[in-house]
């Protein structure tokens, strides 16, 4: 099972980006999918998460500016980033709780990270 993230880049403050992440491999089901980020000198933090039923959760710092969504048919999760600020600069990682075919338990999987840089 692999998670492949894409969509990062350089954007000016106030701009927008859309991150995508798709899971592939021998997948039976995916529970929670989410996005984390790690800024310079900071610890990795949860940005947003979404359940298979579509319930969402956001960090206070991004509420109203970032929107998480998913496409269960494509095993994909997206993060729309609007009104970006320099403090949003970070490597963004997607995460998914995946149950593989033939497995009884779920495991956490991580994408490779995609860099978002917001210039002032």
Tab-separated table of N, CA, C and O in Angstrom:
chain	number	residue	atom	x	y	z
A	1	UNK	N	0.843	-1.190	0.000
A	1	UNK	CA	0.000	0.000	0.000
A	1	UNK	C	0.880	1.242	0.000
A	1	UNK	O	1.850	1.319	0.760
A	2	UNK	N	0.526	2.197	-0.827
A	2	UNK	CA	1.278	3.456	-0.914
A	2	UNK	C	0.325	4.637	-0.946
A	2	UNK	O	-0.780	4.538	-1.458
A	3	UNK	N	0.799	5.755	-0.392
A	3	UNK	CA	0.107	7.025	-0.514
A	3	UNK	C	0.984	7.964	-1.330
A	3	UNK	O	2.170	8.127	-1.020
A	4	UNK	N	0.421	8.537	-2.349
A	4	UNK	CA	1.164	9.450	-3.224
A	4	UNK	C	0.522	10.830	-3.147
A	4	UNK	O	-0.620	11.005	-3.565
A	5	UNK	N	1.290	11.792	-2.625
A	5	UNK	CA	0.788	13.155	-2.478
A	5	UNK	C	1.349	14.051	-3.576
A	5	UNK	O	2.461	13.822	-4.073
A	6	UNK	N	0.581	15.071	-3.917
A	6	UNK	CA	1.020	16.030	-4.924
A	6	UNK	C	0.299	17.357	-4.713
A	6	UNK	O	-0.671	17.433	-3.949
A	7	UNK	N	0.801	18.397	-5.392
A	7	UNK	CA	0.092	19.664	-5.391
A	7	UNK	C	0.767	20.802	-4.657
A	7	UNK	O	0.275	21.923	-4.678
A	8	UNK	N	1.868	20.539	-3.978
A	8	UNK	CA	2.549	21.620	-3.281
A	8	UNK	C	3.204	22.587	-4.253
A	8	UNK	O	3.240	22.363	-5.454
A	9	UNK	N	3.715	23.678	-3.692
A	9	UNK	CA	4.375	24.659	-4.526
A	9	UNK	C	4.585	25.963	-3.808
A	9	UNK	O	4.383	26.068	-2.591
A	10	UNK	N	4.995	26.962	-4.574
A	10	UNK	CA	5.239	28.300	-4.045
A	10	UNK	C	4.060	29.199	-4.403
A	10	UNK	O	3.644	29.243	-5.572
A	11	UNK	N	3.547	29.899	-3.408
A	11	UNK	CA	2.406	30.769	-3.635
A	11	UNK	C	2.561	32.015	-2.774
A	11	UNK	O	3.184	31.968	-1.710
A	12	UNK	N	2.002	33.108	-3.237
A	12	UNK	CA	2.048	34.343	-2.450
A	12	UNK	C	0.975	34.319	-1.359
A	12	UNK	O	-0.037	33.622	-1.491
A	13	UNK	N	1.211	35.080	-0.327
A	13	UNK	CA	0.226	35.196	0.747
A	13	UNK	C	-1.120	35.622	0.163
A	13	UNK	O	-1.179	36.493	-0.706
A	14	UNK	N	-2.167	34.973	0.643
A	14	UNK	CA	-3.499	35.227	0.125
A	14	UNK	C	-3.905	34.301	-1.004
A	14	UNK	O	-5.073	34.274	-1.396
A	15	UNK	N	-2.940	33.554	-1.519
A	15	UNK	CA	-3.209	32.666	-2.630
A	15	UNK	C	-3.791	31.332	-2.203
A	15	UNK	O	-4.087	31.107	-1.018
A	16	UNK	N	-3.943	30.443	-3.186
A	16	UNK	CA	-4.571	29.146	-2.955
A	16	UNK	C	-3.757	28.021	-3.589
A	16	UNK	O	-3.029	28.228	-4.558
A	17	UNK	N	-3.912	26.844	-3.012
A	17	UNK	CA	-3.336	25.622	-3.552
A	17	UNK	C	-4.291	24.478	-3.251
A	17	UNK	O	-5.102	24.580	-2.325
A	18	UNK	N	-4.159	23.410	-4.011
A	18	UNK	CA	-4.951	22.206	-3.729
A	18	UNK	C	-4.006	21.016	-3.688
A	18	UNK	O	-3.307	20.741	-4.669
A	19	UNK	N	-3.992	20.335	-2.572
A	19	UNK	CA	-3.176	19.151	-2.413
A	19	UNK	C	-4.037	17.913	-2.660
A	19	UNK	O	-5.214	17.884	-2.302
A	20	UNK	N	-3.410	16.912	-3.260
A	20	UNK	CA	-4.092	15.647	-3.520
A	20	UNK	C	-3.262	14.504	-2.974
A	20	UNK	O	-2.031	14.584	-2.923
A	21	UNK	N	-3.942	13.442	-2.598
A	21	UNK	CA	-3.238	12.250	-2.106
A	21	UNK	C	-4.083	11.032	-2.452
A	21	UNK	O	-5.278	10.997	-2.119
A	22	UNK	N	-3.480	10.072	-3.109
A	22	UNK	CA	-4.200	8.871	-3.501
A	22	UNK	C	-3.520	7.636	-2.923
A	22	UNK	O	-2.286	7.522	-2.969
A	23	UNK	N	-4.328	6.740	-2.407
A	23	UNK	CA	-3.827	5.470	-1.887
A	23	UNK	C	-3.967	4.406	-2.956
A	23	UNK	O	-4.953	4.369	-3.688
A	24	UNK	N	-2.967	3.542	-3.031
A	24	UNK	CA	-3.007	2.460	-4.009
A	24	UNK	C	-2.468	1.184	-3.380
A	24	UNK	O	-1.739	1.221	-2.393
A	25	UNK	N	-2.821	0.063	-3.988
A	25	UNK	CA	-2.361	-1.219	-3.473
A	25	UNK	C	-3.526	-2.110	-3.113
A	25	UNK	O	-4.656	-1.890	-3.526
A	26	UNK	N	-3.244	-3.104	-2.291
A	26	UNK	CA	-4.237	-4.099	-1.910
A	26	UNK	C	-5.050	-3.588	-0.713
A	26	UNK	O	-4.773	-3.930	0.426
A	27	UNK	N	-6.047	-2.775	-1.001
A	27	UNK	CA	-6.814	-2.063	0.025
A	27	UNK	C	-8.198	-2.654	0.188
A	27	UNK	O	-8.933	-2.775	-0.784
A	28	UNK	N	-8.545	-3.006	1.430
A	28	UNK	CA	-9.897	-3.456	1.716
A	28	UNK	C	-10.787	-2.275	2.085
A	28	UNK	O	-11.895	-2.136	1.592
A	29	UNK	N	-10.275	-1.444	2.971
A	29	UNK	CA	-11.052	-0.271	3.389
A	29	UNK	C	-10.123	0.796	3.954
A	29	UNK	O	-9.006	0.494	4.378
A	30	UNK	N	-10.619	2.023	3.939
A	30	UNK	CA	-9.883	3.144	4.513
A	30	UNK	C	-10.784	3.859	5.511
A	30	UNK	O	-11.903	4.249	5.160
A	31	UNK	N	-10.311	4.016	6.713
A	31	UNK	CA	-11.086	4.724	7.724
A	31	UNK	C	-10.796	6.220	7.636
A	31	UNK	O	-11.146	6.863	6.664
A	32	UNK	N	-10.125	6.756	8.619
A	32	UNK	CA	-9.841	8.191	8.635
A	32	UNK	C	-8.689	8.513	7.690
A	32	UNK	O	-7.700	7.784	7.631
A	33	UNK	N	-8.847	9.592	6.949
A	33	UNK	CA	-7.766	10.141	6.141
A	33	UNK	C	-7.504	11.560	6.637
A	33	UNK	O	-8.425	12.246	7.087
A	34	UNK	N	-6.254	11.965	6.542
A	34	UNK	CA	-5.956	13.297	7.063
A	34	UNK	C	-4.722	13.911	6.451
A	34	UNK	O	-3.991	13.274	5.682
A	35	UNK	N	-4.534	15.162	6.800
A	35	UNK	CA	-3.347	15.906	6.399
A	35	UNK	C	-2.657	16.440	7.655
A	35	UNK	O	-3.310	16.992	8.552
A	36	UNK	N	-1.354	16.267	7.700
A	36	UNK	CA	-0.512	16.818	8.743
A	36	UNK	C	0.483	17.758	8.071
A	36	UNK	O	0.688	17.704	6.870
A	37	UNK	N	1.103	18.594	8.887
A	37	UNK	CA	2.161	19.437	8.349
A	37	UNK	C	3.267	19.603	9.377
A	37	UNK	O	3.045	19.489	10.577
A	38	UNK	N	4.450	19.864	8.851
A	38	UNK	CA	5.606	20.099	9.707
A	38	UNK	C	6.344	21.302	9.169
A	38	UNK	O	6.931	21.247	8.079
A	39	UNK	N	6.281	22.400	9.920
A	39	UNK	CA	6.980	23.618	9.536
A	39	UNK	C	8.417	23.595	9.988
A	39	UNK	O	8.838	22.703	10.733
A	40	UNK	N	9.196	24.570	9.560
A	40	UNK	CA	10.618	24.649	9.942
A	40	UNK	C	10.791	24.691	11.454
A	40	UNK	O	10.228	25.553	12.125
A	41	UNK	N	11.537	23.746	11.982
A	41	UNK	CA	11.807	23.711	13.414
A	41	UNK	C	10.626	23.343	14.270
A	41	UNK	O	10.683	23.491	15.503
A	42	UNK	N	9.557	22.867	13.667
A	42	UNK	CA	8.348	22.552	14.419
A	42	UNK	C	8.059	21.060	14.392
A	42	UNK	O	8.630	20.320	13.588
A	43	UNK	N	7.159	20.643	15.272
A	43	UNK	CA	6.742	19.248	15.265
A	43	UNK	C	5.621	19.066	14.251
A	43	UNK	O	4.924	20.013	13.870
A	44	UNK	N	5.450	17.836	13.826
A	44	UNK	CA	4.364	17.538	12.905
A	44	UNK	C	3.042	17.720	13.646
A	44	UNK	O	2.887	17.264	14.784
A	45	UNK	N	2.088	18.370	12.977
A	45	UNK	CA	0.802	18.627	13.598
A	45	UNK	C	-0.333	18.260	12.655
A	45	UNK	O	-0.190	18.338	11.429
A	46	UNK	N	-1.463	17.891	13.236
A	46	UNK	CA	-2.645	17.574	12.453
A	46	UNK	C	-3.256	18.860	11.920
A	46	UNK	O	-3.482	19.811	12.673
A	47	UNK	N	-3.538	18.875	10.632
A	47	UNK	CA	-4.196	20.020	10.007
A	47	UNK	C	-5.691	19.762	9.886
A	47	UNK	O	-6.508	20.590	10.285
A	48	UNK	N	-6.033	18.608	9.323
A	48	UNK	CA	-7.438	18.276	9.117
A	48	UNK	C	-7.559	16.777	8.908
A	48	UNK	O	-6.619	16.130	8.428
A	49	UNK	N	-8.735	16.246	9.258
A	49	UNK	CA	-8.993	14.833	9.032
A	49	UNK	C	-10.437	14.663	8.598
A	49	UNK	O	-11.290	15.540	8.838
A	50	UNK	N	-10.709	13.509	7.970
A	50	UNK	CA	-12.054	13.237	7.479
A	50	UNK	C	-12.311	11.743	7.577
A	50	UNK	O	-11.453	10.925	7.210
A	51	UNK	N	-13.472	11.385	8.085
A	51	UNK	CA	-13.834	9.974	8.194
A	51	UNK	C	-14.393	9.472	6.870
A	51	UNK	O	-14.664	10.245	5.955
A	52	UNK	N	-14.595	8.166	6.786
A	52	UNK	CA	-15.161	7.593	5.565
A	52	UNK	C	-16.594	8.080	5.334
A	52	UNK	O	-17.061	8.099	4.194
A	53	UNK	N	-17.250	8.513	6.396
A	53	UNK	CA	-18.615	9.028	6.279
A	53	UNK	C	-18.647	10.522	5.963
A	53	UNK	O	-19.715	11.080	5.727
A	54	UNK	N	-17.471	11.157	5.976
A	54	UNK	CA	-17.402	12.561	5.614
A	54	UNK	C	-17.342	13.545	6.763
A	54	UNK	O	-17.344	14.763	6.542
A	55	UNK	N	-17.261	13.066	7.989
A	55	UNK	CA	-17.119	13.983	9.125
A	55	UNK	C	-15.709	14.540	9.158
A	55	UNK	O	-14.744	13.798	9.007
A	56	UNK	N	-15.627	15.837	9.373
A	56	UNK	CA	-14.332	16.510	9.305
A	56	UNK	C	-13.924	17.107	10.647
A	56	UNK	O	-14.757	17.391	11.506
A	57	UNK	N	-12.618	17.308	10.767
A	57	UNK	CA	-12.040	17.913	11.953
A	57	UNK	C	-10.885	18.791	11.506
A	57	UNK	O	-10.103	18.373	10.632
A	58	UNK	N	-10.785	20.005	12.073
A	58	UNK	CA	-9.748	20.935	11.655
A	58	UNK	C	-8.992	21.497	12.853
A	58	UNK	O	-9.565	21.693	13.936
A	59	UNK	N	-7.724	21.792	12.636
A	59	UNK	CA	-6.972	22.545	13.623
A	59	UNK	C	-7.532	23.964	13.675
A	59	UNK	O	-7.957	24.509	12.650
A	60	UNK	N	-7.535	24.558	14.854
A	60	UNK	CA	-8.100	25.904	14.998
A	60	UNK	C	-7.432	26.915	14.072
A	60	UNK	O	-8.073	27.833	13.570
A	61	UNK	N	-6.145	26.732	13.840
A	61	UNK	CA	-5.382	27.703	13.058
A	61	UNK	C	-5.764	27.735	11.583
A	61	UNK	O	-5.398	28.664	10.863
A	62	UNK	N	-6.483	26.722	11.114
A	62	UNK	CA	-6.810	26.656	9.690
A	62	UNK	C	-8.302	26.704	9.416
A	62	UNK	O	-8.721	26.741	8.254
A	63	UNK	N	-9.117	26.721	10.458
A	63	UNK	CA	-10.561	26.730	10.257
A	63	UNK	C	-10.984	27.926	9.425
A	63	UNK	O	-10.542	29.049	9.651
A	64	UNK	N	-11.827	27.674	8.440
A	64	UNK	CA	-12.309	28.734	7.569
A	64	UNK	C	-11.432	29.014	6.369
A	64	UNK	O	-11.838	29.730	5.456
A	65	UNK	N	-10.224	28.470	6.372
A	65	UNK	CA	-9.308	28.706	5.242
A	65	UNK	C	-8.976	27.421	4.483
A	65	UNK	O	-8.741	27.469	3.277
A	66	UNK	N	-8.927	26.320	5.174
A	66	UNK	CA	-8.579	25.040	4.550
A	66	UNK	C	-9.779	24.108	4.585
A	66	UNK	O	-10.537	24.105	5.575
A	67	UNK	N	-9.948	23.350	3.528
A	67	UNK	CA	-11.070	22.422	3.427
A	67	UNK	C	-10.560	21.054	2.993
A	67	UNK	O	-9.875	20.938	1.964
A	68	UNK	N	-10.914	20.046	3.779
A	68	UNK	CA	-10.541	18.681	3.442
A	68	UNK	C	-11.740	17.979	2.810
A	68	UNK	O	-12.890	18.216	3.188
A	69	UNK	N	-11.464	17.134	1.836
A	69	UNK	CA	-12.502	16.335	1.194
A	69	UNK	C	-11.894	15.011	0.759
A	69	UNK	O	-10.667	14.862	0.754
A	70	UNK	N	-12.733	14.072	0.405
A	70	UNK	CA	-12.219	12.783	-0.060
A	70	UNK	C	-13.153	12.192	-1.096
A	70	UNK	O	-14.339	12.513	-1.159
A	71	UNK	N	-12.578	11.316	-1.895
A	71	UNK	CA	-13.320	10.560	-2.890
A	71	UNK	C	-13.086	9.095	-2.565
A	71	UNK	O	-12.014	8.553	-2.857
A	72	UNK	N	-14.057	8.470	-1.939
A	72	UNK	CA	-13.883	7.083	-1.506
A	72	UNK	C	-13.691	6.126	-2.682
A	72	UNK	O	-12.964	5.138	-2.563
A	73	UNK	N	-14.314	6.413	-3.803
A	73	UNK	CA	-14.175	5.547	-4.971
A	73	UNK	C	-12.749	5.566	-5.512
A	73	UNK	O	-12.290	4.586	-6.111
A	74	UNK	N	-12.051	6.669	-5.307
A	74	UNK	CA	-10.679	6.805	-5.802
A	74	UNK	C	-9.647	6.627	-4.692
A	74	UNK	O	-8.446	6.764	-4.953
A	75	UNK	N	-10.099	6.337	-3.476
A	75	UNK	CA	-9.181	6.217	-2.330
A	75	UNK	C	-8.302	7.464	-2.214
A	75	UNK	O	-7.089	7.367	-1.991
A	76	UNK	N	-8.928	8.616	-2.382
A	76	UNK	CA	-8.171	9.857	-2.426
A	76	UNK	C	-8.679	10.861	-1.399
A	76	UNK	O	-9.860	10.867	-1.044
A	77	UNK	N	-7.774	11.705	-0.954
A	77	UNK	CA	-8.103	12.799	-0.041
A	77	UNK	C	-7.481	14.067	-0.598
A	77	UNK	O	-6.410	14.031	-1.226
A	78	UNK	N	-8.175	15.181	-0.380
A	78	UNK	CA	-7.742	16.455	-0.929
A	78	UNK	C	-7.711	17.507	0.182
A	78	UNK	O	-8.431	17.405	1.170
A	79	UNK	N	-6.896	18.511	-0.016
A	79	UNK	CA	-6.865	19.637	0.910
A	79	UNK	C	-6.815	20.913	0.084
A	79	UNK	O	-5.844	21.150	-0.627
A	80	UNK	N	-7.885	21.689	0.163
A	80	UNK	CA	-7.938	22.984	-0.498
A	80	UNK	C	-7.442	24.033	0.490
A	80	UNK	O	-7.997	24.169	1.581
A	81	UNK	N	-6.397	24.734	0.106
A	81	UNK	CA	-5.808	25.746	0.966
A	81	UNK	C	-6.081	27.122	0.366
A	81	UNK	O	-5.613	27.423	-0.733
A	82	UNK	N	-6.842	27.919	1.074
A	82	UNK	CA	-7.179	29.278	0.635
A	82	UNK	C	-6.648	30.291	1.639
A	82	UNK	O	-6.353	29.960	2.787
A	83	UNK	N	-6.545	31.539	1.194
A	83	UNK	CA	-6.099	32.633	2.066
A	83	UNK	C	-4.820	32.248	2.801
A	83	UNK	O	-4.702	32.426	4.020
A	84	UNK	N	-3.885	31.722	2.048
A	84	UNK	CA	-2.658	31.203	2.657
A	84	UNK	C	-1.841	32.302	3.312
A	84	UNK	O	-1.794	33.448	2.834
A	85	UNK	N	-1.188	31.935	4.409
A	85	UNK	CA	-0.344	32.850	5.168
A	85	UNK	C	1.079	32.290	5.200
A	85	UNK	O	1.274	31.074	5.075
A	86	UNK	N	2.068	33.139	5.402
A	86	UNK	CA	3.447	32.638	5.496
A	86	UNK	C	3.606	31.547	6.558
A	86	UNK	O	4.417	30.621	6.374
A	87	UNK	N	2.853	31.612	7.626
A	87	UNK	CA	2.968	30.598	8.674
A	87	UNK	C	2.383	29.250	8.264
A	87	UNK	O	2.506	28.267	9.002
A	88	UNK	N	1.741	29.177	7.101
A	88	UNK	CA	1.284	27.899	6.566
A	88	UNK	C	2.409	27.154	5.848
A	88	UNK	O	2.218	25.999	5.443
A	89	UNK	N	3.551	27.802	5.697
A	89	UNK	CA	4.689	27.157	5.050
A	89	UNK	C	5.105	25.919	5.824
A	89	UNK	O	5.376	25.988	7.028
A	90	UNK	N	5.137	24.791	5.127
A	90	UNK	CA	5.445	23.514	5.786
A	90	UNK	C	5.478	22.411	4.738
A	90	UNK	O	5.048	22.606	3.599
A	91	UNK	N	5.982	21.270	5.157
A	91	UNK	CA	5.807	20.054	4.371
A	91	UNK	C	4.497	19.422	4.827
A	91	UNK	O	4.293	19.212	6.030
A	92	UNK	N	3.629	19.154	3.887
A	92	UNK	CA	2.322	18.591	4.185
A	92	UNK	C	2.342	17.094	3.871
A	92	UNK	O	2.763	16.684	2.780
A	93	UNK	N	1.899	16.303	4.828
A	93	UNK	CA	1.875	14.860	4.701
A	93	UNK	C	0.428	14.356	4.759
A	93	UNK	O	-0.331	14.766	5.633
A	94	UNK	N	0.084	13.443	3.857
A	94	UNK	CA	-1.214	12.796	3.984
A	94	UNK	C	-1.049	11.509	4.795
A	94	UNK	O	0.027	10.906	4.830
A	95	UNK	N	-2.129	11.145	5.421
A	95	UNK	CA	-2.139	9.981	6.307
A	95	UNK	C	-3.452	9.246	6.124
A	95	UNK	O	-4.495	9.876	5.882
A	96	UNK	N	-3.421	7.930	6.242
A	96	UNK	CA	-4.655	7.155	6.113
A	96	UNK	C	-4.585	5.909	6.983
A	96	UNK	O	-3.532	5.268	7.081
A	97	UNK	N	-5.711	5.599	7.611
A	97	UNK	CA	-5.846	4.353	8.360
A	97	UNK	C	-6.426	3.320	7.399
A	97	UNK	O	-7.591	3.398	7.034
A	98	UNK	N	-5.611	2.360	7.008
A	98	UNK	CA	-5.969	1.429	5.930
A	98	UNK	C	-5.989	-0.001	6.432
A	98	UNK	O	-5.071	-0.444	7.147
A	99	UNK	N	-7.026	-0.707	6.036
A	99	UNK	CA	-7.086	-2.145	6.248
A	99	UNK	C	-6.792	-2.807	4.914
A	99	UNK	O	-7.517	-2.596	3.935
A	100	UNK	N	-5.756	-3.580	4.874
A	100	UNK	CA	-5.374	-4.265	3.647
A	100	UNK	C	-6.266	-5.484	3.432
A	100	UNK	O	-6.841	-6.026	4.380
A	101	UNK	N	-6.364	-5.908	2.206
A	101	UNK	CA	-7.097	-7.140	1.888
A	101	UNK	C	-6.513	-8.301	2.684
A	101	UNK	O	-5.288	-8.495	2.698
A	102	UNK	N	-7.373	-9.047	3.354
A	102	UNK	CA	-6.918	-10.205	4.119
A	102	UNK	C	-6.445	-9.875	5.519
A	102	UNK	O	-6.131	-10.789	6.290
A	103	UNK	N	-6.403	-8.600	5.857
A	103	UNK	CA	-5.940	-8.213	7.191
A	103	UNK	C	-7.130	-7.996	8.122
A	103	UNK	O	-8.229	-7.680	7.678
A	104	UNK	N	-6.888	-8.148	9.423
A	104	UNK	CA	-7.952	-7.920	10.401
A	104	UNK	C	-7.874	-6.523	10.998
A	104	UNK	O	-8.863	-6.010	11.513
A	105	UNK	N	-6.701	-5.944	10.970
A	105	UNK	CA	-6.492	-4.661	11.626
A	105	UNK	C	-6.123	-3.579	10.616
A	105	UNK	O	-5.641	-3.874	9.521
A	106	UNK	N	-6.326	-2.327	11.016
A	106	UNK	CA	-5.885	-1.208	10.185
A	106	UNK	C	-4.495	-0.769	10.616
A	106	UNK	O	-4.066	-1.017	11.753
A	107	UNK	N	-3.808	-0.137	9.705
A	107	UNK	CA	-2.490	0.419	9.985
A	107	UNK	C	-2.417	1.818	9.411
A	107	UNK	O	-3.100	2.141	8.444
A	108	UNK	N	-1.569	2.634	10.015
A	108	UNK	CA	-1.346	3.987	9.521
A	108	UNK	C	-0.355	3.973	8.364
A	108	UNK	O	0.710	3.351	8.464
A	109	UNK	N	-0.694	4.692	7.320
A	109	UNK	CA	0.211	4.868	6.187
A	109	UNK	C	0.402	6.366	5.942
A	109	UNK	O	-0.517	7.168	6.158
A	110	UNK	N	1.605	6.713	5.476
A	110	UNK	CA	1.961	8.108	5.250
A	110	UNK	C	2.406	8.326	3.815
A	110	UNK	O	3.108	7.482	3.251
A	111	UNK	N	2.025	9.472	3.271
A	111	UNK	CA	2.564	9.891	1.998
A	111	UNK	C	3.953	10.468	2.176
A	111	UNK	O	4.438	10.648	3.292
A	112	UNK	N	4.581	10.804	1.070
A	112	UNK	CA	5.980	11.221	1.105
A	112	UNK	C	6.164	12.691	1.477
A	112	UNK	O	7.275	13.114	1.704
A	113	UNK	N	5.086	13.457	1.551
A	113	UNK	CA	5.192	14.869	1.892
A	113	UNK	C	5.296	15.731	0.650
A	113	UNK	O	5.976	15.376	-0.328
A	114	UNK	N	4.635	16.866	0.719
A	114	UNK	CA	4.715	17.830	-0.381
A	114	UNK	C	4.888	19.214	0.233
A	114	UNK	O	4.203	19.579	1.191
A	115	UNK	N	5.830	19.984	-0.302
A	115	UNK	CA	6.214	21.258	0.294
A	115	UNK	C	5.309	22.380	-0.185
A	115	UNK	O	5.122	22.576	-1.386
A	116	UNK	N	4.780	23.116	0.766
A	116	UNK	CA	4.019	24.329	0.493
A	116	UNK	C	4.810	25.511	1.051
A	116	UNK	O	5.126	25.536	2.245
A	117	UNK	N	5.122	26.456	0.201
A	117	UNK	CA	5.856	27.649	0.613
A	117	UNK	C	5.012	28.872	0.301
A	117	UNK	O	4.599	29.062	-0.844
A	118	UNK	N	4.747	29.664	1.330
A	118	UNK	CA	3.933	30.870	1.172
A	118	UNK	C	4.819	32.087	1.393
A	118	UNK	O	5.370	32.274	2.472
A	119	UNK	N	4.957	32.898	0.375
A	119	UNK	CA	5.795	34.088	0.478
A	119	UNK	C	4.956	35.294	0.896
A	119	UNK	O	3.782	35.400	0.546
A	120	UNK	N	5.592	36.189	1.628
A	120	UNK	CA	4.866	37.375	2.125
A	120	UNK	C	4.939	38.531	1.142
A	120	UNK	O	5.658	38.487	0.171
